[in-house]
Amino acid sequence: WIDSLNGLSSKMGEFNFELSKQGVNLNQIMKRANELIYAGELDKDYYENVFFPEVKTSQKLMSDIKEQQTKIFKSLLKL
């Protein structure tokens, strides 16, 4: 049981690392989009009505995943 829990912990750590990398990528995309808006190369209306809502949805999804992982891990530690 302990070995299985350790294996799960390792996999969750790997998953969190990948999720964090995606968060960094998302931040870089947002930074570049803002640069393009200020340079006049990205339509502000498109950014506000299409791009930004999709980014917010992705951020919320990543946050929800991390929250669920924490709940799972806490429940496993109580066993």
Short mmCIF file of C-alpha atoms in Angstrom, two decimals:
data_model
loop_
_atom_site.label_atom_id
_atom_site.label_comp_id
_atom_site.label_asym_id
_atom_site.label_seq_id
_atom_site.Cartn_x
_atom_site.Cartn_y
_atom_site.Cartn_z
CA TRP A 1 0.00 0.00 0.00
CA ILE A 2 2.84 2.37 0.89
CA ASP A 3 4.62 1.60 -2.39
CA SER A 4 1.42 2.30 -4.32
CA LEU A 5 0.92 5.56 -2.45
CA ASN A 6 4.50 6.58 -3.15
CA GLY A 7 4.04 5.73 -6.84
CA LEU A 8 0.85 7.77 -6.97
CA SER A 9 2.59 10.66 -5.24
CA SER A 10 5.38 10.54 -7.80
CA LYS A 11 2.92 10.52 -10.71
CA MET A 12 0.97 13.41 -9.20
CA GLY A 13 4.22 15.33 -8.85
CA GLU A 14 5.01 14.74 -12.52
CA PHE A 15 1.49 15.80 -13.49
CA ASN A 16 1.77 18.97 -11.38
CA PHE A 17 5.08 19.79 -13.03
CA GLU A 18 3.50 19.47 -16.48
CA LEU A 19 0.48 21.50 -15.38
CA SER A 20 2.79 24.22 -14.09
CA LYS A 21 4.63 24.29 -17.41
CA GLN A 22 1.32 24.81 -19.18
CA GLY A 23 0.58 27.69 -16.82
CA VAL A 24 3.91 29.28 -17.74
CA ASN A 25 3.11 28.81 -21.43
CA LEU A 26 -0.29 30.40 -20.94
CA ASN A 27 1.29 33.40 -19.22
CA GLN A 28 3.74 33.80 -22.10
CA ILE A 29 0.89 33.66 -24.60
CA MET A 30 -0.98 36.35 -22.67
CA LYS A 31 2.11 38.54 -22.53
CA ARG A 32 2.61 38.23 -26.28
CA ALA A 33 -1.07 38.91 -26.99
CA ASN A 34 -0.87 42.10 -24.92
CA GLU A 35 2.24 43.16 -26.84
CA LEU A 36 0.41 42.57 -30.12
CA ILE A 37 -2.57 44.63 -29.00
CA TYR A 38 -0.36 47.58 -28.09
CA ALA A 39 1.46 47.22 -31.42
CA GLY A 40 -1.89 47.26 -33.24
CA GLU A 41 -1.37 43.75 -34.63
CA LEU A 42 -4.15 42.04 -32.69
CA ASP A 43 -7.72 43.25 -32.79
CA LYS A 44 -8.74 44.39 -29.31
CA ASP A 45 -12.34 43.23 -29.81
CA TYR A 46 -11.12 39.74 -30.76
CA TYR A 47 -8.83 39.71 -27.74
CA GLU A 48 -11.57 40.77 -25.31
CA ASN A 49 -14.40 38.66 -26.71
CA VAL A 50 -12.68 35.51 -27.97
CA PHE A 51 -9.08 35.15 -26.85
CA PHE A 52 -9.25 36.35 -23.24
CA PRO A 53 -12.39 34.35 -22.29
CA GLU A 54 -10.71 31.17 -23.60
CA VAL A 55 -7.60 31.90 -21.57
CA LYS A 56 -9.69 32.50 -18.44
CA THR A 57 -11.45 29.18 -19.05
CA SER A 58 -8.09 27.42 -19.31
CA GLN A 59 -6.83 29.08 -16.13
CA LYS A 60 -9.98 28.03 -14.28
CA LEU A 61 -9.62 24.46 -15.53
CA MET A 62 -6.02 24.27 -14.35
CA SER A 63 -6.99 25.69 -10.98
CA ASP A 64 -9.85 23.18 -10.64
CA ILE A 65 -7.52 20.30 -11.51
CA LYS A 66 -5.02 21.33 -8.84
CA GLU A 67 -7.83 21.72 -6.29
CA GLN A 68 -9.16 18.24 -7.08
CA GLN A 69 -5.68 16.76 -6.81
CA THR A 70 -5.27 18.31 -3.38
CA LYS A 71 -8.60 16.84 -2.24
CA ILE A 72 -7.65 13.40 -3.56
CA PHE A 73 -4.27 13.49 -1.90
CA LYS A 74 -5.72 14.65 1.44
CA SER A 75 -8.33 11.87 1.36
CA LEU A 76 -5.62 9.30 0.62
CA LEU A 77 -3.54 10.48 3.55
CA LYS A 78 -6.51 9.94 5.87
CA LEU A 79 -6.71 6.23 4.95
#
